[in-house]
Amino acid sequence: MSEARFAHAINRALDDALAADPSVLLLGEDIANAGGTFAVTRGLLDKHGPDRVIDMPIAENAIAGMAVGLALGGFRPVVEIMFMDFMTLTMDALVNQAAKLHFMFGGQSAVPMVVRTQHGGGLNAGPQHSQCLEAWFAHIPGLKVVVPATLDDAYALLRSAIDDPNPVLFVENKALYPMKGALSDAPPAAPIGKARIARAGSDVTIVSYGAMVHQAMAAAEQLAGEGVSAEVIDLRTVQPWDEAAVLASLAKTHRLVIAHEAVEAFGVGAEIAARMAQIGFDELDGPIMRVGAPFMPVPFGRGLEVDYMPSAARIVEAVRATDV
Amino acid sequence: MAEARGAAARGAAHGRNARAPELIELYRRMVTIREAEKSCGALFAAGEIPGFIHLSDGQEGVSVGVMASLRADDTIASTHRGHGHALAKGLGLDGFFRELMGKADGACKGRGGSMHVADLSVGMLGANGIVGGGVAIALGSGLAQKLRGGDGLAICFFGDGALAEGIVHESLNIAQLKQIPILFVCENNGWSEFSPTSTQVTFTLEKLAAAYGIPYVGADGSDVETVAELAADVVDRVRRDRGPAVLEFATTRIRGHYEGDAQRYRQDKAPPVDPLLVARARLDERGVPAAEVEAIEADIRAEVRRAVEAARLSPDPTLESAAEEVYAPVEATA
Ligand SMILES: Cc1ncc(C[n+]2csc(CCOP(=O)(O)OP(=O)(O)O)c2C)c(N)n1
C-alpha cells in the first residue's frame, strides 16, 4: 500500500500489462516521447520501447481503425484518445467495425482492444474538451464501457479491460488525475460488470460511477448527519451494468437516486431508472430521481461550470425528493 | 461434405513471373467469380438472397490477378463490392452462398451477408459496408504483420469513390510514416455509386501517392496477366522492404451499382471491356483448345450449382444463437 495519484494507478496498470503480455501495445497522440497530455503514460516508452508505446499522428479515425486491425492480428492494442470529445472522430472504427466484428463474422474473431480516454469538467476546458459521452457507447451492442472512481479500481479495471476479448472504452475523469489516495501493492481484481458498495446504508440507494461517486459519498456523509443512511453504489462498469447489485440495494432501501456528471436527458440514469421501474417496481417507496448536468453544452466560465456540474448538494436534494 | 475451397487455394503457381500462375489457371479463377456472381444475380432476383448485393462483374481481373501472389497468412480488407475478393482469397463457395442466403452454416452464420462476409482462416478480414471502412483495419493488420516479425503483408482494396474519404488520406500518411507493409489497391471503375468520380475528387491517386512519397503503379485491370505480374512484383517488394505501395487498376463496372440499378444516369455507351473475354481471346490465340476451356467452365458451373443447392437446404439461424455472440466470452482469449 502506498499513497499515489489516480493517474499513477493507470500508469502502473499499463506498465504491468505491457510487462505481463507481449501482445499489449499502446497507441496514441503524444503518448510516447511526451508521456501523454496528462502524463499518464510517462516513462513507459523508456521501459518498453517504441514498438510497444507508439506515438501516432493526429488521426483519431485511423488510429481507432488500426487498433481493430491489430486486434484481429493477435495484438491487444490500448489506444489513448486525448479527450472524450474527440471520440466523435473514431465513431466508424468503434461503432461500425470493432463493436460488430465478433457478431457479424459469426464468432470467428474477438476484437480485444481498449480505448482509454477522459471525460468531465472541472478544468474550465469548455464545450469541446469536457463532455461525458459514455451513454453513446453504452448504447452500442458489442462495446463495453468502464469508468473507475478509485485508485485501486483504476488499476484493476484497466487490467480487466485489457484482458477482455471485447472492445472496451475505458473512461477516466480528468479531474481525478491529480487525486491522491491509497494504491494497494496488489489491488484486488475488479471484474467488468460488477458494482461495488462504496458505502453501506439502509434508507436510500445512490447509484453513481466515476468522479461523481465522490460527490455521492459526500452527500451520504451529509445525510448521515441528518439521520438518513444512504447506500452508495459505485457501478464501475456502465455497460454491462450490475443490475442485480442495484436491485438488491433497492430491495433494502426502497428509494433510488442515480447521479452522473453527464447530461441527464437520455443518459445512463435514464436506463437504470427505466429498468428499476420495471423490475423493482414493488420495492419503490418513492419516485426514482436522477441527478445529471442540465441539457446544454458544458460552459466555460468558472462560476458557470461550477453551477453546471452536478454536486453533492444536488444529490442531497434529490434524496429528499424521493421521500414523498 | 468437403468444403469447396475458393479459387486462390487451387493450383500450383507458375508462369512468366515466378509467382504468377498460367493464364488458364487465372481464367479459371475469374470464371469461378463470374459464375458465382451470375448465380447471385439470379438468386437475388428470385428473392433467395435478402438485402442488396453489389456485383463485381468486370473487376475479376484485379481480384484474381492481385490475389494470385498472396499467401493465406497475408490479410485483405475488402469493400461493399467484395465477392470477388473473398472468393479469390480462398473463401469456399459453400460458405459464400450460405452466407449470402443468410443461413446458419454460412461463413458468418448468416449474420453478415454480402456486405460483411469474412473468412479469417484465409486472411479475409471482411467486406465492409462503410466506404473506406476497411482501409485502417488493413493498416493495423499490416502493422501487426510487421511487429510479429515475419514477411506477411496486408492489402486494402478500395474503389475510386473512397478516395474522397479522409480515412484513405490518414492511412496513406501513417503507412509511410511508420513504414507499414501494406498494399493499397484501388479498383478504379470511374463510378462512385451513381456519380462519375471525376465530379468528386480533384486529384489523381498517382499524384496523391507521390505526395505521401509512396511508390505507385497503375495499369489496366482488365488484363489479368498484367495485373498478376505487376502485383507479384509489388507484393514481393512490400514483403521485402516492409513499407507501403499503391496499385491502381482501371476497371469496368459492367453491371449497376447494385442489383436492380437501372443505371439511367449512365451516359457511357461504349461496350465495357470484359476481363474474361480478354483472357479468353488470348487463350484462343495461344492455341488452347476450346474444348479444354469449355470443360473448365462447365466444371465451375456444376460446382456453383451444387453449392447453391446445398445452401438452399441449409438451416436458418435463430435469434437466440445470434444473441449469444454479441460479446466474445471472456475466457475465449483471456
Ligand atoms: C461511409 C459511406 N458513405 C456512403 C456509402 C454509400 N455508398 C455505398 S457504395 C458507394 C460508392 C462507392 O464507390 P467506390 O468506392 O468507387 O466503389 P464502387 O461502388 O465503384 O465499387 C457509396 C457512396 C457507404 N456505404 N459508406
XYZ file of C-alpha atoms in Angstrom, chain A residues 7-295:
289
model
C -3.000 8.971 -12.922
C -0.233 6.872 -11.422
C -2.591 3.940 -10.843
C -3.362 3.938 -14.544
C 0.287 4.280 -15.449
C 1.081 1.272 -13.273
C -1.708 -0.797 -14.840
C -0.349 -0.038 -18.316
C 3.209 -0.737 -17.199
C 2.271 -4.074 -15.633
C 0.081 -5.089 -18.587
C 2.927 -4.327 -21.023
C 5.310 -6.366 -18.870
C 2.867 -9.266 -18.440
C 1.735 -9.722 -22.026
C 3.893 -9.134 -25.117
C 0.764 -8.677 -27.248
C -0.214 -5.488 -25.381
C 0.828 -2.252 -27.053
C -0.119 1.394 -26.686
C -1.067 3.771 -29.498
C -1.896 7.442 -29.223
C -1.000 11.050 -29.833
C 1.983 12.222 -27.755
C 1.873 9.156 -25.520
C 5.446 8.004 -26.101
C 8.037 10.765 -26.198
C 5.897 13.292 -24.345
C 4.339 10.782 -21.916
C 0.786 11.852 -22.685
C -1.146 15.095 -22.383
C -1.922 14.298 -18.733
C 1.392 12.497 -18.136
C -0.445 9.203 -17.739
C 1.961 7.236 -19.967
C 5.143 8.925 -18.733
C 8.132 6.601 -18.566
C 6.519 3.747 -20.493
C 8.450 4.393 -23.708
C 11.772 4.106 -21.887
C 10.756 0.845 -20.239
C 9.003 -0.856 -23.144
C 10.411 0.687 -26.314
C 8.945 2.295 -29.428
C 7.385 -0.915 -30.791
C 5.162 -1.155 -27.705
C 4.481 2.519 -26.943
C 3.726 4.123 -30.282
C 3.284 7.822 -30.956
C 0.687 8.453 -33.646
C -0.154 11.472 -35.793
C -3.375 13.387 -35.123
C -5.673 10.950 -36.922
C -8.191 9.529 -34.466
C -10.211 7.731 -37.124
C -7.204 5.851 -38.483
C -5.776 5.162 -35.009
C -9.017 3.508 -33.905
C -9.299 1.601 -37.195
C -5.727 0.382 -36.867
C -6.480 -0.892 -33.388
C -9.198 -3.088 -34.922
C -6.698 -4.488 -37.439
C -4.082 -5.009 -34.721
C -6.625 -6.807 -32.540
C -7.570 -9.095 -35.431
C -3.850 -9.665 -35.939
C -3.259 -11.042 -32.454
C -2.378 -7.894 -30.512
C -4.114 -6.172 -27.617
C -3.887 -2.512 -28.525
C -4.617 0.134 -25.914
C -5.435 3.398 -27.642
C -5.385 6.772 -25.934
C -7.831 9.352 -27.274
C -6.741 12.613 -25.718
C -10.207 13.992 -24.853
C -13.515 12.121 -24.962
C -14.854 14.884 -27.218
C -12.507 13.575 -29.925
C -14.201 10.185 -29.821
C -16.541 11.677 -32.426
C -13.721 11.088 -34.916
C -13.381 7.395 -34.024
C -17.031 6.502 -34.424
C -16.817 4.406 -37.581
C -13.997 2.252 -36.276
C -15.674 1.697 -32.906
C -19.360 1.644 -33.693
C -19.451 0.084 -37.149
C -16.329 -2.059 -37.033
C -14.970 -3.015 -33.585
C -18.351 -3.452 -31.910
C -19.761 -5.615 -34.696
C -16.997 -7.918 -35.904
C -17.398 -10.721 -33.385
C -21.135 -10.874 -34.052
C -21.125 -10.071 -37.757
C -18.423 -12.637 -38.591
C -20.329 -15.344 -36.744
C -17.940 -15.526 -33.800
C -14.832 -16.124 -35.951
C -12.917 -13.422 -34.172
C -12.669 -11.439 -30.985
C -11.568 -7.791 -31.008
C -9.550 -7.338 -27.824
C -8.871 -3.626 -27.770
C -9.158 -0.833 -25.225
C -9.727 2.833 -25.904
C -8.659 4.963 -22.955
C -9.993 8.471 -22.866
C -11.018 11.066 -20.299
C -14.232 12.987 -19.773
C -15.607 15.587 -17.425
C -15.390 19.182 -16.356
C -13.518 20.932 -13.593
C -10.715 22.407 -15.672
C -12.772 25.104 -17.425
C -11.839 23.387 -20.660
C -15.076 24.443 -22.330
C -17.697 22.784 -24.521
C -15.289 20.763 -26.729
C -12.971 19.384 -24.025
C -15.291 18.469 -21.149
C -18.125 16.266 -22.348
C -19.228 12.993 -20.783
C -20.336 10.897 -23.763
C -20.288 7.396 -22.236
C -24.023 6.837 -22.792
C -23.438 6.889 -26.556
C -21.122 3.909 -26.342
C -23.207 2.053 -23.751
C -25.963 2.131 -26.371
C -23.904 0.089 -28.857
C -24.185 -3.704 -28.596
C -20.661 -5.115 -28.652
C -18.901 -2.339 -26.758
C -18.158 -2.325 -23.031
C -17.810 0.881 -21.036
C -15.832 1.142 -17.812
C -15.484 4.229 -15.584
C -13.328 3.860 -12.441
C -13.662 6.018 -9.310
C -10.794 4.908 -7.060
C -7.088 4.246 -7.479
C -7.328 0.514 -6.862
C -10.204 0.275 -9.321
C -8.417 2.381 -11.910
C -5.635 -0.177 -11.771
C -7.715 -3.338 -11.541
C -10.433 -2.338 -14.009
C -7.856 -1.324 -16.608
C -6.151 -4.693 -16.259
C -9.575 -6.365 -16.679
C -10.313 -4.210 -19.718
C -7.012 -5.132 -21.362
C -7.624 -8.833 -20.654
C -11.168 -8.668 -22.043
C -11.584 -10.107 -25.568
C -14.048 -7.342 -26.493
C -13.579 -3.684 -27.384
C -13.702 -1.728 -24.123
C -13.998 2.024 -23.692
C -12.128 2.971 -20.526
C -13.120 6.428 -19.325
C -11.006 8.349 -16.842
C -12.287 11.593 -15.331
C -9.757 14.349 -15.927
C -10.491 15.980 -12.561
C -9.455 12.718 -10.847
C -5.924 12.531 -12.314
C -4.309 14.557 -9.507
C -6.437 12.945 -6.777
C -4.278 11.341 -4.076
C -5.282 8.103 -2.469
C -4.173 4.676 -1.353
C -2.972 2.340 -4.088
C -2.615 -1.266 -2.964
C 0.558 -3.124 -3.887
C -1.716 -5.736 -5.466
C -5.144 -4.122 -5.944
C -7.997 -6.647 -5.673
C -9.333 -7.791 -9.037
C -12.268 -5.798 -10.343
C -14.199 -7.833 -12.890
C -16.023 -5.923 -15.616
C -19.760 -5.758 -14.903
C -19.548 -5.940 -11.103
C -20.545 -2.949 -8.977
C -19.016 -2.090 -5.615
C -20.825 -0.955 -2.487
C -18.831 2.164 -1.702
C -20.782 2.832 1.493
C -23.416 0.639 3.061
C -26.727 2.169 4.112
C -30.381 1.327 4.622
C -32.600 4.328 3.769
C -31.773 5.246 0.179
C -29.608 3.922 -2.666
C -27.403 6.364 -4.569
C -26.045 4.816 -7.776
C -23.112 6.535 -9.404
C -19.850 5.974 -11.275
C -16.568 7.762 -11.921
C -15.848 11.094 -10.265
C -19.469 11.512 -9.209
C -19.007 8.650 -6.739
C -17.027 11.069 -4.623
C -19.891 13.587 -4.681
C -22.277 10.774 -3.765
C -20.037 9.873 -0.813
C -20.012 13.497 0.349
C -23.795 13.599 0.041
C -24.087 10.384 2.059
C -21.880 11.888 4.744
C -24.077 14.967 4.971
C -27.246 12.842 5.024
C -25.803 10.728 7.844
C -25.612 13.922 9.903
C -29.335 14.314 9.282
C -30.072 10.747 10.341
C -30.511 9.373 6.779
C -28.498 6.243 5.989
C -27.530 6.264 2.299
C -26.040 3.305 0.455
C -23.646 4.399 -2.301
C -23.164 2.024 -5.217
C -20.188 2.588 -7.470
C -21.213 0.965 -10.751
C -17.618 0.824 -12.089
C -18.955 -0.581 -15.364
C -21.638 1.264 -17.301
C -22.004 -1.458 -19.964
C -22.758 -4.093 -18.892
C -24.036 -2.550 -15.647
C -24.686 -4.531 -12.499
C -28.461 -4.656 -12.471
C -28.543 -7.294 -9.745
C -26.496 -5.173 -7.332
C -28.726 -2.136 -7.838
C -31.886 -4.200 -7.422
C -30.536 -5.856 -4.252
C -29.760 -2.455 -2.767
C -33.163 -1.101 -3.756
C -34.792 -4.107 -2.085
C -33.069 -2.989 1.104
C -33.584 0.796 0.919
C -36.701 1.191 -1.265
C -35.545 4.581 -2.572
C -33.285 5.295 -5.538
C -31.191 8.204 -6.830
C -28.884 7.935 -9.834
C -26.162 10.546 -10.169
C -23.776 11.179 -13.060
C -21.840 14.089 -14.455
C -23.179 13.569 -17.986
C -26.245 15.411 -19.255
C -29.325 13.978 -17.544
C -31.544 13.675 -20.638
C -31.263 10.305 -22.446
C -28.386 9.367 -20.178
C -27.176 6.319 -18.251
C -29.526 7.316 -15.416
C -32.495 7.027 -17.749
C -31.671 3.387 -18.490
C -31.163 2.480 -14.837
C -34.358 4.295 -13.809
C -36.378 2.569 -16.511
C -35.069 -0.892 -15.637
C -35.656 -0.409 -11.903
C -39.147 0.963 -12.521
C -39.790 -2.255 -14.435
C -38.130 -4.966 -12.352
C -38.026 -3.196 -8.988
C -41.433 -1.514 -9.044
C -42.685 -3.326 -5.970
C -39.650 -2.215 -3.971
C -40.077 1.502 -4.632
C -41.453 3.764 -1.924
C -40.946 6.988 -3.893
C -40.057 8.352 -7.301
C -36.695 7.454 -8.818
C -34.637 10.645 -9.005
C -31.856 11.452 -11.439
C -29.040 13.919 -10.927
C -27.134 14.959 -14.033
C -25.989 18.011 -15.929
C -28.572 20.322 -17.499
C -29.332 19.983 -21.209
